[in-house]
Short mmCIF file of C-alpha atoms (C1' of nucleotides) in Angstrom, two decimals:
data_model
loop_
_atom_site.label_atom_id
_atom_site.label_comp_id
_atom_site.label_asym_id
_atom_site.label_seq_id
_atom_site.Cartn_x
_atom_site.Cartn_y
_atom_site.Cartn_z
CA MET A 1 59.67 130.58 90.01
CA THR A 2 62.88 129.21 88.59
CA PHE A 3 64.35 125.97 89.75
CA ARG A 4 67.02 126.43 92.39
CA THR A 5 69.08 123.90 94.32
CA ARG A 6 71.85 124.41 96.81
CA PHE A 7 74.75 122.56 98.29
CA ALA A 8 75.22 123.49 101.92
CA PRO A 9 78.20 121.84 103.57
CA SER A 10 79.43 122.61 107.03
CA PRO A 11 83.13 123.45 107.02
CA THR A 12 84.19 121.00 109.69
CA GLY A 13 86.37 118.94 107.36
CA PHE A 14 87.19 118.47 103.72
CA LEU A 15 84.74 117.73 100.95
CA HIS A 16 84.49 113.96 101.05
CA ILE A 17 83.05 111.65 98.46
CA GLY A 18 79.53 111.66 99.89
CA GLY A 19 79.40 115.43 99.91
CA ALA A 20 80.80 115.50 96.41
CA ARG A 21 78.00 113.29 95.17
CA THR A 22 75.38 115.42 96.88
CA ALA A 23 76.92 118.48 95.25
CA LEU A 24 76.98 116.73 91.88
CA TYR A 25 73.31 115.74 92.06
CA CYS A 26 72.30 119.24 93.12
CA TRP A 27 74.36 120.70 90.31
CA LEU A 28 73.06 118.21 87.76
CA GLU A 29 69.44 118.73 88.73
CA ALA A 30 69.81 122.50 88.53
CA ARG A 31 71.54 122.32 85.16
CA HIS A 32 69.07 119.78 83.85
CA ARG A 33 66.15 122.03 84.63
CA GLY A 34 67.81 125.20 83.54
CA GLY A 35 67.85 126.53 87.08
CA GLN A 36 70.53 127.74 89.44
CA PHE A 37 72.92 126.01 91.77
CA ILE A 38 73.78 127.87 94.95
CA LEU A 39 76.62 127.26 97.37
CA ARG A 40 76.16 128.01 101.03
CA ILE A 41 78.59 127.42 103.85
CA GLU A 42 76.88 126.38 107.07
CA ASP A 43 79.39 127.64 109.56
CA THR A 44 77.26 128.33 112.60
CA ASP A 45 79.17 125.73 114.57
CA HIS A 46 81.98 128.06 115.52
CA GLU A 47 83.57 125.33 117.63
CA ARG A 48 84.35 123.14 114.66
CA SER A 49 84.23 125.32 111.56
CA THR A 50 87.56 126.37 110.10
CA ALA A 51 88.69 128.58 107.27
CA ALA A 52 90.93 125.77 106.04
CA ALA A 53 87.92 123.51 105.70
CA VAL A 54 86.05 126.18 103.74
CA GLN A 55 88.98 126.41 101.36
CA ALA A 56 89.20 122.62 101.05
CA ILE A 57 85.55 122.47 100.07
CA LEU A 58 85.93 125.28 97.55
CA ASP A 59 89.01 123.60 96.08
CA GLY A 60 87.26 120.26 95.84
CA LEU A 61 84.23 121.68 94.06
CA HIS A 62 86.43 123.63 91.71
CA TRP A 63 88.51 120.59 90.83
CA LEU A 64 85.36 118.65 90.02
CA GLY A 65 84.05 121.54 87.96
CA LEU A 66 80.89 121.96 90.04
CA ASP A 67 80.71 125.70 89.75
CA ALA A 68 78.02 127.56 91.66
CA ASP A 69 75.82 130.21 90.09
CA GLU A 70 75.57 132.08 93.37
CA GLY A 71 77.55 132.11 96.57
CA PRO A 72 79.30 131.02 98.54
CA PHE A 73 77.06 132.51 101.15
CA TYR A 74 78.10 132.23 104.77
CA GLN A 75 75.62 131.75 107.55
CA THR A 76 77.80 133.62 109.98
CA GLN A 77 77.26 136.70 107.83
CA ARG A 78 73.51 136.42 108.11
CA MET A 79 73.13 136.63 111.86
CA GLU A 80 71.03 139.76 111.71
CA ARG A 81 68.50 138.04 109.52
CA TYR A 82 68.18 135.03 111.84
CA ARG A 83 67.64 137.35 114.76
CA GLU A 84 64.93 139.13 112.87
CA VAL A 85 63.05 135.95 111.96
CA ALA A 86 63.48 134.56 115.46
CA GLN A 87 61.95 137.66 116.92
CA GLN A 88 59.10 137.57 114.47
CA LEU A 89 58.31 133.98 115.43
CA GLN A 90 58.61 134.71 119.11
CA GLU A 91 56.28 137.66 118.90
CA ALA A 92 53.77 135.62 116.98
CA GLY A 93 53.77 133.07 119.79
CA LYS A 94 55.38 130.42 117.62
CA ALA A 95 58.58 130.27 119.59
CA TYR A 96 59.29 130.68 123.27
CA TRP A 97 62.14 131.25 125.68
CA ALA A 98 63.39 128.41 127.84
CA TYR A 99 66.08 128.33 130.51
CA GLU A 100 66.79 124.72 131.42
CA SER A 101 70.42 123.95 132.14
CA ARG A 102 72.29 121.28 130.21
CA GLU A 103 72.29 119.12 133.29
CA GLU A 104 68.56 119.43 133.64
CA LEU A 105 68.10 118.51 130.00
CA ASP A 106 70.41 115.54 130.29
CA ALA A 107 68.60 114.26 133.34
CA MET A 108 65.30 114.62 131.51
CA ARG A 109 66.51 112.55 128.58
CA GLU A 110 68.00 109.92 130.83
CA ALA A 111 64.73 109.56 132.62
CA MET A 112 62.91 109.12 129.33
CA LYS A 113 65.35 106.53 128.13
CA ALA A 114 64.89 104.67 131.37
CA ARG A 115 61.18 104.54 130.56
CA SER A 116 61.96 103.27 127.02
CA GLU A 117 60.78 106.50 125.51
CA LYS A 118 62.41 108.50 122.80
CA PRO A 119 64.61 111.12 124.51
CA ARG A 120 63.40 114.63 123.77
CA TYR A 121 62.48 117.95 125.27
CA ASP A 122 59.26 117.57 127.21
CA GLY A 123 58.03 121.10 126.62
CA ARG A 124 58.17 122.15 130.23
CA ALA A 125 58.57 125.85 129.35
CA ARG A 126 56.19 125.70 126.41
CA ASP A 127 53.30 127.40 128.10
CA ALA A 128 55.16 129.26 130.81
CA LYS A 129 55.39 132.42 128.70
CA LEU A 130 58.76 133.23 130.22
CA PRO A 131 60.10 136.69 129.42
CA CYS A 132 63.38 137.21 127.66
CA ARG A 133 66.05 137.74 130.28
CA ASP A 134 69.77 137.48 130.51
CA ASP A 135 70.69 133.94 131.41
CA PRO A 136 73.53 131.68 130.33
CA ASN A 137 70.96 128.97 129.59
CA ARG A 138 68.57 131.05 127.56
CA VAL A 139 67.47 129.47 124.30
CA LEU A 140 64.57 130.12 121.97
CA ARG A 141 62.55 127.01 121.17
CA PHE A 142 60.17 126.42 118.32
CA ARG A 143 56.61 125.73 119.32
CA ASN A 144 56.02 122.62 117.28
CA PRO A 145 52.42 121.56 116.58
CA GLN A 146 51.39 118.69 118.82
CA ALA A 147 48.56 117.19 116.84
CA GLY A 148 48.40 115.67 113.42
CA SER A 149 51.31 114.64 111.29
CA VAL A 150 53.62 116.01 108.66
CA VAL A 151 53.45 114.40 105.25
CA PHE A 152 55.77 115.13 102.38
CA GLU A 153 56.52 113.58 99.05
CA ASP A 154 60.24 112.93 98.93
CA LYS A 155 61.56 112.99 95.37
CA VAL A 156 63.62 109.88 95.89
CA LYS A 157 62.09 108.11 98.88
CA GLY A 158 58.44 108.70 98.11
CA ARG A 159 55.77 109.58 100.63
CA ILE A 160 57.00 110.04 104.18
CA GLU A 161 54.77 110.70 107.14
CA ILE A 162 55.81 111.49 110.68
CA ALA A 163 53.44 112.26 113.56
CA ASN A 164 53.94 115.59 115.27
CA ALA A 165 53.77 113.70 118.55
CA GLU A 166 57.20 112.32 117.67
CA LEU A 167 58.69 115.78 117.39
CA ASP A 168 59.76 118.06 120.21
CA ASP A 169 60.24 121.78 120.56
CA PHE A 170 63.72 122.08 119.17
CA VAL A 171 66.12 124.89 119.95
CA MET A 172 66.12 127.58 117.26
CA VAL A 173 68.50 130.03 118.85
CA ARG A 174 71.28 128.89 121.12
CA SER A 175 72.33 130.60 124.29
CA ASP A 176 75.22 132.22 122.44
CA GLY A 177 72.75 133.77 120.03
CA PHE A 178 73.69 131.54 117.10
CA PRO A 179 70.91 129.84 115.18
CA THR A 180 70.77 126.06 115.12
CA TYR A 181 70.87 124.10 111.91
CA ASN A 182 67.14 123.40 111.67
CA PHE A 183 66.33 127.06 112.03
CA ALA A 184 69.07 128.50 109.85
CA VAL A 185 68.48 126.18 106.90
CA VAL A 186 64.87 127.14 106.67
CA VAL A 187 65.56 130.86 106.81
CA ASP A 188 68.35 130.50 104.28
CA ASP A 189 66.52 128.26 101.86
CA LEU A 190 63.60 130.63 102.02
CA ASP A 191 65.66 133.78 101.48
CA MET A 192 67.68 132.20 98.74
CA GLY A 193 64.62 131.01 96.90
CA ILE A 194 65.59 127.35 97.02
CA THR A 195 62.91 125.24 95.35
CA GLU A 196 64.50 121.81 95.74
CA VAL A 197 66.34 120.72 98.83
CA ILE A 198 68.64 117.85 97.86
CA ARG A 199 70.73 116.44 100.69
CA GLY A 200 71.85 113.27 102.46
CA ASP A 201 69.18 111.07 103.95
CA ASP A 202 70.54 111.59 107.42
CA HIS A 203 68.32 114.68 107.22
CA VAL A 204 65.05 112.87 106.62
CA ASN A 205 64.17 113.04 110.28
CA ASN A 206 64.77 116.79 110.36
CA THR A 207 62.50 117.50 107.46
CA PRO A 208 59.17 117.45 109.33
CA ARG A 209 60.44 120.02 111.84
CA GLN A 210 61.58 122.20 109.02
CA ILE A 211 58.27 121.89 107.23
CA ASN A 212 56.52 122.97 110.41
CA LEU A 213 58.80 125.97 110.53
CA TYR A 214 58.00 126.90 106.95
CA GLU A 215 54.36 126.74 107.84
CA ALA A 216 54.79 128.80 110.97
CA LEU A 217 56.43 131.37 108.74
CA GLY A 218 53.58 131.17 106.28
CA ALA A 219 56.10 130.30 103.59
CA PRO A 220 55.88 127.90 100.67
CA VAL A 221 57.50 124.54 101.36
CA PRO A 222 60.22 123.50 98.89
CA GLY A 223 60.51 120.04 97.40
CA PHE A 224 62.76 117.55 99.14
CA ALA A 225 65.00 114.79 97.85
CA HIS A 226 67.02 112.71 100.27
CA LEU A 227 69.98 110.79 98.92
CA PRO A 228 70.94 107.43 100.37
CA MET A 229 74.40 107.33 101.82
CA ILE A 230 77.60 105.98 100.35
CA LEU A 231 79.19 103.09 102.22
CA GLY A 232 82.80 102.01 102.29
CA PRO A 233 83.93 98.91 100.34
CA ASP A 234 83.28 96.85 103.46
CA GLY A 235 79.65 97.88 103.63
CA HIS A 236 80.16 100.02 106.66
CA LYS A 237 80.12 103.74 107.05
CA LEU A 238 82.86 105.51 105.17
CA SER A 239 85.95 105.94 107.27
CA LYS A 240 89.33 107.49 106.71
CA ARG A 241 90.67 104.11 105.75
CA HIS A 242 88.64 103.89 102.61
CA GLY A 243 87.22 106.91 100.97
CA ALA A 244 86.29 109.41 103.63
CA VAL A 245 89.21 111.41 102.40
CA GLY A 246 88.94 114.77 100.71
CA VAL A 247 88.22 114.74 97.00
CA MET A 248 91.56 116.40 96.40
CA GLN A 249 93.10 113.16 97.58
CA TYR A 250 91.62 111.59 94.46
CA ARG A 251 93.59 114.00 92.37
CA GLU A 252 96.73 113.06 94.25
CA ASP A 253 95.94 109.42 93.67
CA GLY A 254 95.78 110.07 89.95
CA TYR A 255 92.07 110.13 89.23
CA LEU A 256 90.50 112.43 86.67
CA PRO A 257 87.61 114.72 87.66
CA HIS A 258 85.44 113.37 84.86
CA ALA A 259 86.01 109.79 86.02
CA VAL A 260 85.08 110.68 89.59
CA LEU A 261 81.98 112.53 88.38
CA ASN A 262 80.94 109.65 86.13
CA TYR A 263 81.50 107.15 88.92
CA LEU A 264 79.54 109.21 91.40
CA ALA A 265 76.74 109.76 88.94
CA ARG A 266 76.34 106.01 88.48
CA LEU A 267 76.59 105.34 92.19
CA GLY A 268 72.94 105.59 93.05
CA TRP A 269 71.60 106.69 89.71
CA SER A 270 71.37 105.04 86.34
CA HIS A 271 70.04 105.51 82.88
CA GLY A 272 69.31 102.05 81.54
CA ASP A 273 72.52 100.16 80.90
CA GLN A 274 74.65 103.17 80.09
CA GLU A 275 77.91 103.39 82.02
CA ILE A 276 79.83 106.17 80.30
CA PHE A 277 78.43 109.68 80.42
CA SER A 278 79.86 112.92 79.15
CA ILE A 279 79.08 115.87 81.39
CA ARG A 280 76.60 117.05 78.81
CA GLU A 281 74.86 113.68 78.81
CA MET A 282 74.66 113.61 82.57
CA ILE A 283 72.97 116.98 82.53
CA GLY A 284 70.59 115.96 79.80
CA LEU A 285 69.66 112.60 81.30
CA PHE A 286 69.83 113.13 85.04
CA ASP A 287 66.61 113.17 86.96
CA ILE A 288 66.57 113.21 90.74
CA ALA A 289 63.47 111.01 90.64
CA ASP A 290 65.56 108.21 89.13
CA VAL A 291 67.93 108.05 92.06
CA ASN A 292 67.98 104.76 93.95
CA HIS A 293 66.53 104.27 97.40
CA SER A 294 69.25 102.26 99.02
CA ALA A 295 72.80 102.90 100.15
CA ALA A 296 75.62 101.98 97.78
CA ARG A 297 79.14 100.76 98.40
CA PHE A 298 82.13 102.56 97.04
CA ASP A 299 84.09 100.34 94.66
CA PHE A 300 87.60 101.41 93.73
CA ALA A 301 87.88 98.75 91.06
CA LYS A 302 85.12 100.32 89.03
CA LEU A 303 86.40 103.84 89.61
CA GLY A 304 89.75 102.61 88.31
CA TRP A 305 88.17 101.15 85.22
CA LEU A 306 86.33 104.40 84.50
CA ASN A 307 89.46 106.40 85.13
CA GLN A 308 91.38 104.35 82.61
CA HIS A 309 88.55 104.77 80.16
CA TYR A 310 88.95 108.53 80.36
CA LEU A 311 92.70 108.19 80.26
CA LYS A 312 92.34 106.30 76.98
CA ALA A 313 89.77 108.68 75.57
CA GLY A 314 91.29 111.96 76.66
CA ASP A 315 93.51 114.45 74.90
CA PRO A 316 97.19 113.47 75.41
CA ALA A 317 98.35 117.07 75.63
CA GLU A 318 95.80 117.82 78.31
CA LEU A 319 96.50 114.63 80.23
CA GLY A 320 100.21 115.24 79.81
CA LYS A 321 99.96 118.42 81.86
CA GLU A 322 98.40 116.56 84.72
CA LEU A 323 100.92 113.74 84.34
CA ALA A 324 103.73 116.29 84.60
CA TRP A 325 102.29 117.34 87.94
CA HIS A 326 102.48 113.72 89.15
CA LEU A 327 105.99 113.27 87.80
CA GLN A 328 107.09 116.29 89.76
CA ARG A 329 105.49 114.91 92.87
CA LEU A 330 107.68 111.86 92.43
CA GLY A 331 110.69 114.12 92.28
CA LEU A 332 111.28 113.50 88.60
CA ASP A 333 112.58 116.24 86.32
CA VAL A 334 110.14 116.57 83.47
CA ALA A 335 112.59 118.70 81.49
CA HIS A 336 115.03 115.80 81.28
CA GLY A 337 112.92 113.21 79.60
CA PRO A 338 110.22 112.70 77.01
CA ASP A 339 107.20 114.91 76.46
CA PRO A 340 104.58 113.82 79.01
CA ALA A 341 101.94 113.83 76.30
CA GLN A 342 103.83 111.06 74.48
CA VAL A 343 104.22 109.17 77.71
CA VAL A 344 100.47 109.30 78.12
CA VAL A 345 100.00 107.70 74.72
CA ALA A 346 102.50 104.96 75.53
CA LEU A 347 101.13 104.16 78.96
CA ARG A 348 97.41 104.88 78.97
CA GLU A 349 96.56 101.25 78.27
CA ARG A 350 98.78 100.11 81.10
CA ALA A 351 97.75 102.32 83.96
CA GLN A 352 94.46 103.04 85.65
CA THR A 353 95.63 106.22 87.29
CA LEU A 354 98.01 109.03 86.45
CA LYS A 355 99.87 108.28 89.64
CA ALA A 356 100.55 104.72 88.52
CA MET A 357 101.44 106.04 85.09
CA ALA A 358 103.97 108.45 86.56
CA GLU A 359 105.59 105.61 88.46
CA GLN A 360 105.82 103.54 85.31
CA ALA A 361 107.27 106.52 83.46
CA ARG A 362 110.14 106.76 85.90
CA ILE A 363 112.36 104.71 83.55
CA TRP A 364 112.53 107.62 81.12
CA TYR A 365 113.28 110.32 83.66
CA ALA A 366 115.64 108.73 86.14
CA PRO A 367 118.46 106.19 86.16
CA ILE A 368 117.62 102.57 86.69
CA GLU A 369 117.95 102.00 90.38
CA THR A 370 116.99 98.43 90.91
CA TRP A 371 117.54 95.49 88.65
CA ASP A 372 115.28 92.51 88.58
CA GLU A 373 117.94 89.82 88.93
CA LYS A 374 115.68 87.10 87.64
CA ALA A 375 115.07 89.11 84.49
CA VAL A 376 118.76 89.84 84.13
CA ALA A 377 119.63 86.16 84.45
CA LYS A 378 116.93 85.03 82.10
CA HIS A 379 117.21 87.62 79.33
CA LEU A 380 120.52 89.40 79.62
CA ARG A 381 122.66 86.37 80.32
CA ALA A 382 120.80 84.11 77.94
CA ASP A 383 122.71 82.51 75.10
CA GLY A 384 123.22 84.99 72.33
CA ALA A 385 121.74 87.88 74.27
CA THR A 386 124.92 89.89 74.22
CA ASP A 387 125.27 89.42 70.47
CA VAL A 388 121.72 90.59 70.03
CA LEU A 389 122.35 93.64 72.16
CA ARG A 390 125.50 94.44 70.25
CA ALA A 391 123.62 94.26 66.97
CA LEU A 392 120.85 96.39 68.38
CA HIS A 393 123.36 98.94 69.58
CA VAL A 394 124.90 99.25 66.15
CA ARG A 395 121.64 99.46 64.27
CA LEU A 396 119.93 101.82 66.71
CA GLY A 397 123.00 104.02 66.59
CA ALA A 398 122.58 104.27 62.86
CA LEU A 399 118.82 104.52 62.70
CA GLU A 400 117.82 107.58 60.74
CA ASP A 401 114.22 107.96 61.71
CA TRP A 402 113.99 107.70 65.49
CA SER A 403 110.37 106.71 65.77
CA PRO A 404 108.35 103.83 67.23
CA ALA A 405 107.57 102.51 63.76
CA SER A 406 111.21 102.44 62.67
CA ILE A 407 112.34 100.93 65.94
CA HIS A 408 109.68 98.29 65.71
CA ALA A 409 110.80 97.39 62.21
CA LEU A 410 114.41 97.34 63.31
CA VAL A 411 113.76 94.94 66.17
CA GLY A 412 111.78 92.72 63.81
CA GLU A 413 114.61 92.64 61.32
CA VAL A 414 117.18 91.72 63.92
CA ALA A 415 115.00 88.79 64.90
CA THR A 416 114.38 87.70 61.32
CA VAL A 417 118.02 87.95 60.30
CA ARG A 418 119.02 85.74 63.18
CA GLY A 419 116.15 83.39 62.74
CA ILE A 420 114.93 83.86 66.28
CA GLY A 421 111.65 85.00 67.76
CA MET A 422 110.80 88.56 68.61
CA GLY A 423 110.95 87.65 72.26
CA LYS A 424 114.61 86.78 72.04
CA VAL A 425 115.31 90.29 70.86
CA ALA A 426 112.73 92.37 72.61
CA GLN A 427 113.19 90.90 76.07
CA PRO A 428 116.93 91.47 76.37
CA LEU A 429 116.40 94.96 75.02
CA ARG A 430 113.58 95.56 77.47
CA VAL A 431 115.65 94.49 80.44
CA ALA A 432 118.47 96.67 79.18
CA MET A 433 116.16 99.66 78.94
CA THR A 434 114.26 99.20 82.19
CA GLY A 435 115.98 96.73 84.46
CA THR A 436 112.86 94.58 84.43
CA ALA A 437 111.04 92.24 82.11
CA VAL A 438 107.92 94.38 82.09
CA SER A 439 107.39 97.60 80.18
CA PRO A 440 105.29 99.17 77.44
CA ALA A 441 105.70 98.04 73.84
CA ILE A 442 109.42 97.75 73.16
CA GLU A 443 109.38 100.40 70.43
CA ASP A 444 107.81 102.93 72.78
CA THR A 445 110.14 102.02 75.58
CA VAL A 446 113.17 102.61 73.39
CA CYS A 447 111.84 105.60 71.50
CA LEU A 448 110.85 107.58 74.57
CA ALA A 449 114.22 106.99 76.18
CA GLY A 450 115.84 108.86 73.30
CA ARG A 451 118.81 107.64 71.33
CA ASP A 452 121.58 108.66 73.72
CA LEU A 453 120.01 107.10 76.76
CA ALA A 454 118.98 103.98 74.84
CA LEU A 455 122.51 103.35 73.55
CA GLN A 456 123.99 104.04 76.97
CA ARG A 457 121.67 101.57 78.64
CA ILE A 458 122.44 98.86 76.10
CA GLU A 459 126.14 99.33 76.83
CA ASP A 460 125.49 99.16 80.56
CA ALA A 461 123.43 96.04 80.11
CA MET A 462 126.11 94.23 78.12
CA GLU A 463 128.53 95.00 80.86
CA ARG A 464 126.14 93.83 83.53
CA ALA A 465 125.58 90.59 81.62
CA THR A 466 129.21 89.69 82.01
CA GLN A 467 129.30 90.32 85.75
"C1'" G B 1 64.31 101.75 123.47
"C1'" C B 2 61.36 104.91 120.10
"C1'" U B 3 60.64 107.04 115.00
"C1'" C B 4 61.86 106.89 109.96
"C1'" C B 5 64.27 104.51 105.82
"C1'" C B 6 66.39 100.39 103.00
"C1'" U B 7 66.74 94.93 100.96
"C1'" U B 8 68.02 91.85 92.56
"C1'" C B 9 74.84 88.44 90.89
"C1'" G B 10 81.04 89.71 95.24
"C1'" U B 11 80.02 95.30 93.76
"C1'" C B 12 77.13 99.25 90.93
"C1'" U B 13 72.63 98.50 88.67
"C1'" A B 14 68.26 97.26 84.58
"C1'" G B 15 63.52 95.70 85.72
"C1'" U B 16 56.78 99.83 87.15
"C1'" G B 17 52.24 92.03 86.64
"C1'" G B 18 53.24 88.08 81.48
"C1'" C B 19 58.85 90.37 76.84
"C1'" C B 20 62.79 87.54 83.19
"C1'" C B 21 64.25 79.54 84.23
"C1'" A B 22 66.15 87.89 85.39
"C1'" G B 23 69.70 92.00 81.26
"C1'" G B 24 74.28 95.32 81.44
"C1'" A B 25 78.84 97.01 83.74
"C1'" C B 26 83.03 96.31 87.25
"C1'" A B 27 85.47 92.33 89.59
"C1'" U B 28 86.58 87.08 88.93
"C1'" C B 29 87.67 82.48 85.88
"C1'" G B 30 88.92 80.34 80.89
"C1'" C B 31 90.30 80.90 75.71
"C1'" C B 32 92.25 84.04 71.71
"C1'" C B 33 95.64 88.06 70.35
"C1'" U B 34 100.97 88.83 71.77
"C1'" C B 35 108.15 90.79 72.48
"C1'" U B 36 106.76 91.40 78.52
"C1'" C B 37 102.83 93.85 81.03
"C1'" A B 38 98.58 95.70 79.48
"C1'" C B 39 94.66 96.86 75.96
"C1'" G B 40 91.20 94.37 72.97
"C1'" G B 41 87.98 90.12 71.39
"C1'" C B 42 85.16 85.71 72.73
"C1'" G B 43 83.07 82.64 76.48
"C1'" G B 44 81.91 81.03 81.69
"C1'" U B 45 80.61 81.26 87.12
"C1'" A B 46 77.26 84.29 89.83
"C1'" A B 47 71.38 87.48 92.36
"C1'" C B 48 65.23 88.61 93.01
"C1'" G B 49 66.53 88.09 102.13
"C1'" C B 50 62.37 84.78 104.29
"C1'" G B 51 57.04 83.72 104.82
"C1'" A B 52 52.08 84.53 103.78
"C1'" G B 53 48.42 86.91 100.61
"C1'" U B 54 46.20 89.26 95.95
"C1'" U B 55 46.20 87.37 90.78
"C1'" C B 56 45.18 82.84 85.54
"C1'" G B 57 50.30 84.74 86.37
"C1'" A B 58 54.77 88.42 91.17
"C1'" G B 59 61.57 90.36 91.06
"C1'" U B 60 57.40 93.70 90.08
"C1'" C B 61 51.22 94.77 94.37
"C1'" U B 62 49.78 93.98 100.02
"C1'" C B 63 50.95 92.29 104.92
"C1'" G B 64 54.25 90.01 108.39
"C1'" C B 65 59.20 88.52 109.75
"C1'" A B 66 64.41 88.84 109.52
"C1'" G B 67 68.65 91.66 108.48
"C1'" G B 68 70.90 96.47 107.64
"C1'" G B 69 71.02 101.86 108.15
"C1'" A B 70 69.77 106.78 109.87
"C1'" G B 71 67.76 110.03 113.49
"C1'" C B 72 66.37 110.94 118.58
"C1'" G B 73 72.01 117.66 120.77
"C1'" C B 74 72.24 124.71 122.51
"C1'" C B 75 76.34 119.23 115.52
"C1'" A B 76 75.20 119.91 110.82
#
RNA sequence: GCUCCCUUCGUCUAGUGGCCCAGGACAUCGCCCUCUCACGGCGGUAACGCGAGUUCGAGUCUCGCAGGGAGCGCCA
């Protein structure tokens, strides 16, 4: 049997960072073992599932490059199959009809809690052999074994054992005819030939029930691997404030898919001291058995560092396309300004995200809107600054080769000729070009502006200096 | 409450009984580089939750405690 994993999100929201990591590990493990990665949408909760959420999940996976070999399959399109298996189990005496009302069930649980017991179904209809009849409260329950215990070897957590006495007869088929999660996953994983179930560790407690179901079906039990959860920076559960946003939000914030993937890979898994992994390396080195046992906090600082790493290592033309997208989002006209690819080269060592880069690139695409008065006073109105600017204006106007190297040499010469430091030349020029005392290397700042704009801004600056 | 799981620097982690008075990375601090901001280089601060036990020897094995988390639905 070939190795098959699946990612099975429920479309009740976007694909958040925890889901993305689960998908990545499933994908990596499948690729590593030369198996298949299947995508399945668990949409049996018709109250909360939405088509928009399905699309958001698909978009997120696509952006990350986690392509599925099969699917997406939708549970709502497999209703006939669930009915068939349910009937089979019921006829074999492994499932039974029950008709307690919600109120009755609630009261039962309350009573148990009052006695300090774990709230669960007490099996009151277990041996009643009730016939199937029309009833708004009709559900089909699984007849869970009562003796012994379920033991399984979790690929990341190790051996886990839970006594059957702790389990109750869970609902397999709801009164509306829809299967419940615990029932549908088993049928699906079985039908889809899943050999390794990799999912969040909030499912550990469901696993024994599912194993009992596999056994009731006389089916082989797949391997299980439960991933520890991802916590917010504050150590608490992820919330909207810090990371429980859709992965597409990461794109909007200027992160690269590879950086997110690399970060997620290292969040809970490691390969010695290695921090940077190409996709190919991740596939080659990843092993679900090497995943850590404990929850990990999400750290934006490290994600930012990784993102900048990929910004510095990536292809400028490629990155330029994505930068153009961010520039447009800022309302900047990419056609009236430098080639984004060149902007990438000038700014990649100064920005951790493409969004920040786009903001810094504003100086080349739009007029200077705000002036840093302190910078103006210090550099534009400094002694000799106007003379320097005038000289710069003349020489830049006559510069034959408009390139960073030539501009750099020119600035250096102006400083040397006047016997002053580079700072006395570069800073006034910088303020003239940007309105602030902070920008990329002066030659890049000037070069990317283009000659016309550069000369215009020097003129404007000289005028401003006299105000 | 019950069941299950987890516990190494601020954070992510290396570590499978001696190689660890604990290594790497991010963050942080200092120095260098320097036209600003960065990048880069060099260096520093900083951790085995607590207690027993096993052993010649424990971050590594066992037990207990404490702390944290998850589950206990006709949600997934």
